[in-house]
Amino acid sequence: MSGGNPRPDLIDKKSTLKAQALEKSSLWPALTRNHQEGRSAAFFRYGNEGGNERDAEGRPRILSQKAWFDPAEEPYGGEERRAYQSLVWQCRYSGIEVPDALWSHARTGIGRAYADDQADDMAREAAAMDGFDAWVDAFVRHVAAKGPVPGIEEAERGAQSTT
């Protein structure tokens, strides 16, 4: 989310030793400040958990060696929103706020083919849309309570006045 070293000239482009020294220097925080720092992000994920591509035991039908995959060992443990956890943490370590309440998941299209499980199909599923509406409401409440990010609003006004 923040793109690394914005000044490769300070490390002779690829010098590992110079890059390590720069990261430990007093210049580093200012050099790597993310322009999105202090802002908020939210993620809404929806999915069909394999749709019609799972067999009765929960394995992908296409697998030829079914014994090599135990569906009980799926990484999300019924909490499918975790599919985005690395993105959420990347934001957080870049100074972008992602409150726990603002990344969620809705089950939709369960048992249907991918071709019959697109975003417009989700709009016909009340439970999925209730989850989406609750996520939008939570985001609106968060942004309203948070207000403008100090320093960013002024910087944006300055950038707009120079263009």
Short mmCIF file of C-alpha atoms in Angstrom, two decimals:
data_model
loop_
_atom_site.label_atom_id
_atom_site.label_comp_id
_atom_site.label_asym_id
_atom_site.label_seq_id
_atom_site.Cartn_x
_atom_site.Cartn_y
_atom_site.Cartn_z
CA MET A 1 0.00 0.00 0.00
CA SER A 2 2.93 2.35 0.30
CA GLY A 3 5.28 1.42 -2.55
CA GLY A 4 8.69 1.19 -0.85
CA ASN A 5 11.62 3.57 -1.27
CA PRO A 6 10.64 6.70 -3.20
CA ARG A 7 14.31 7.76 -3.49
CA PRO A 8 16.36 4.95 -5.09
CA ASP A 9 19.14 7.49 -5.74
CA LEU A 10 19.90 7.45 -2.00
CA ILE A 11 20.83 3.77 -2.15
CA ASP A 12 22.58 3.67 -5.51
CA LYS A 13 19.40 2.01 -6.80
CA LYS A 14 20.07 -1.49 -5.37
CA SER A 15 22.73 -1.34 -2.63
CA THR A 16 21.45 -3.57 0.17
CA LEU A 17 23.74 -2.06 2.78
CA LYS A 18 22.74 1.50 1.87
CA ALA A 19 19.05 0.51 1.84
CA GLN A 20 19.35 -1.01 5.31
CA ALA A 21 21.13 2.09 6.61
CA LEU A 22 18.52 4.38 5.06
CA GLU A 23 15.67 2.44 6.69
CA LYS A 24 17.33 3.00 10.09
CA SER A 25 18.01 6.68 9.45
CA SER A 26 15.98 9.69 10.58
CA LEU A 27 15.07 10.34 6.91
CA TRP A 28 13.08 7.12 6.58
CA PRO A 29 9.76 8.12 8.25
CA ALA A 30 9.40 11.20 6.06
CA LEU A 31 10.53 9.40 2.90
CA THR A 32 8.06 6.57 3.32
CA ARG A 33 5.03 8.41 4.64
CA ASN A 34 2.07 7.06 2.74
CA HIS A 35 -0.07 9.80 1.18
CA GLN A 36 -3.11 7.77 2.29
CA GLU A 37 -1.97 7.61 5.93
CA GLY A 38 -4.72 8.48 8.38
CA ARG A 39 -7.50 7.70 5.95
CA SER A 40 -9.91 4.80 6.33
CA ALA A 41 -10.55 1.85 4.08
CA ALA A 42 -13.30 -0.73 4.09
CA PHE A 43 -13.69 -4.04 2.28
CA PHE A 44 -16.83 -5.98 1.45
CA ARG A 45 -16.28 -9.43 0.03
CA TYR A 46 -18.91 -11.81 -1.29
CA GLY A 47 -18.54 -15.37 -2.43
CA ASN A 48 -20.19 -18.67 -3.16
CA GLU A 49 -17.68 -20.84 -1.28
CA GLY A 50 -17.09 -22.99 -4.33
CA GLY A 51 -20.58 -22.77 -5.74
CA ASN A 52 -21.51 -25.91 -7.63
CA GLU A 53 -17.87 -27.00 -7.97
CA ARG A 54 -17.74 -28.86 -4.62
CA ASP A 55 -18.56 -32.48 -4.04
CA ALA A 56 -20.65 -33.80 -1.15
CA GLU A 57 -17.62 -33.79 1.19
CA GLY A 58 -16.73 -30.17 0.35
CA ARG A 59 -13.76 -30.88 -1.91
CA PRO A 60 -13.42 -29.37 -5.38
CA ARG A 61 -14.97 -31.89 -7.81
CA ILE A 62 -12.04 -31.55 -10.22
CA LEU A 63 -9.46 -33.00 -7.79
CA SER A 64 -8.16 -36.38 -8.85
CA GLN A 65 -6.36 -37.05 -5.54
CA LYS A 66 -9.12 -36.23 -3.09
CA ALA A 67 -7.21 -37.70 -0.14
CA TRP A 68 -4.62 -34.94 -0.50
CA PHE A 69 -7.13 -32.28 0.52
CA ASP A 70 -9.06 -32.24 3.77
CA PRO A 71 -11.94 -29.74 3.55
CA ALA A 72 -11.88 -29.46 7.36
CA GLU A 73 -8.48 -27.77 6.98
CA GLU A 74 -9.71 -24.81 4.92
CA PRO A 75 -7.87 -21.68 6.05
CA TYR A 76 -10.81 -19.45 6.89
CA GLY A 77 -12.68 -21.68 9.33
CA GLY A 78 -16.09 -20.40 8.28
CA GLU A 79 -14.99 -16.78 8.47
CA GLU A 80 -14.63 -16.05 4.76
CA ARG A 81 -13.82 -12.38 5.28
CA ARG A 82 -10.34 -13.56 6.26
CA ALA A 83 -9.59 -14.04 2.57
CA TYR A 84 -8.75 -10.32 2.63
CA GLN A 85 -6.82 -10.30 5.90
CA SER A 86 -3.42 -9.77 4.25
CA LEU A 87 -4.77 -6.72 2.42
CA VAL A 88 -6.27 -5.36 5.64
CA TRP A 89 -2.97 -5.77 7.50
CA GLN A 90 -1.02 -4.25 4.61
CA CYS A 91 -3.25 -1.18 4.87
CA ARG A 92 -2.82 -1.01 8.63
CA TYR A 93 0.98 -1.21 8.40
CA SER A 94 0.84 1.58 5.81
CA GLY A 95 -1.07 3.92 8.13
CA ILE A 96 -4.47 3.31 6.56
CA GLU A 97 -7.15 2.52 9.11
CA VAL A 98 -9.29 -0.56 8.54
CA PRO A 99 -11.47 -1.02 11.61
CA ASP A 100 -12.55 -4.62 12.20
CA ALA A 101 -16.19 -3.67 11.65
CA LEU A 102 -15.42 -2.37 8.17
CA TRP A 103 -14.28 -5.55 6.48
CA SER A 104 -16.95 -8.16 6.07
CA HIS A 105 -18.22 -10.97 3.90
CA ALA A 106 -21.56 -12.19 2.60
CA ARG A 107 -22.36 -15.68 1.39
CA THR A 108 -24.13 -15.59 -1.94
CA GLY A 109 -24.74 -17.96 -4.81
CA ILE A 110 -24.23 -21.07 -2.70
CA GLY A 111 -24.56 -24.14 -4.93
CA ARG A 112 -24.85 -22.10 -8.15
CA ALA A 113 -22.53 -22.08 -11.15
CA TYR A 114 -20.14 -19.14 -11.42
CA ALA A 115 -22.01 -17.95 -14.52
CA ASP A 116 -25.14 -17.63 -12.37
CA ASP A 117 -23.38 -15.93 -9.47
CA GLN A 118 -22.37 -12.43 -10.51
CA ALA A 119 -22.74 -9.15 -8.61
CA ASP A 120 -26.16 -8.46 -10.10
CA ASP A 121 -27.29 -11.92 -8.93
CA MET A 122 -26.28 -11.03 -5.38
CA ALA A 123 -28.72 -8.12 -5.52
CA ARG A 124 -31.56 -10.67 -5.51
CA GLU A 125 -30.38 -12.32 -2.27
CA ALA A 126 -31.87 -10.53 0.74
CA ALA A 127 -29.35 -11.83 3.30
CA ALA A 128 -26.37 -10.78 1.18
CA MET A 129 -27.87 -7.35 0.54
CA ASP A 130 -28.68 -6.92 4.24
CA GLY A 131 -25.00 -7.62 4.96
CA PHE A 132 -23.93 -5.14 2.30
CA ASP A 133 -26.32 -2.45 3.58
CA ALA A 134 -25.06 -2.97 7.15
CA TRP A 135 -21.46 -2.62 5.92
CA VAL A 136 -22.31 0.64 4.09
CA ASP A 137 -24.09 1.99 7.18
CA ALA A 138 -21.10 1.11 9.38
CA PHE A 139 -18.73 2.87 6.99
CA VAL A 140 -20.91 5.99 6.88
CA ARG A 141 -21.06 6.06 10.69
CA HIS A 142 -17.29 5.62 10.92
CA VAL A 143 -16.49 8.41 8.47
CA ALA A 144 -19.03 10.78 10.05
CA ALA A 145 -17.59 10.18 13.52
CA LYS A 146 -13.99 10.44 12.34
CA GLY A 147 -14.35 13.66 10.38
CA PRO A 148 -11.60 15.08 8.17
CA VAL A 149 -8.09 13.68 8.50
CA PRO A 150 -5.91 16.40 10.08
CA GLY A 151 -3.40 17.79 7.64
CA ILE A 152 -4.71 15.99 4.57
CA GLU A 153 -7.59 18.35 3.87
CA GLU A 154 -5.23 21.35 3.87
CA ALA A 155 -2.72 19.56 1.63
CA GLU A 156 -5.47 18.68 -0.85
CA ARG A 157 -6.70 22.27 -0.93
CA GLY A 158 -3.15 23.43 -1.61
CA ALA A 159 -2.72 20.89 -4.41
CA GLN A 160 -6.02 21.94 -5.98
CA SER A 161 -5.10 25.61 -5.91
CA THR A 162 -1.86 24.94 -7.83
CA THR A 163 -3.54 22.98 -10.63
#
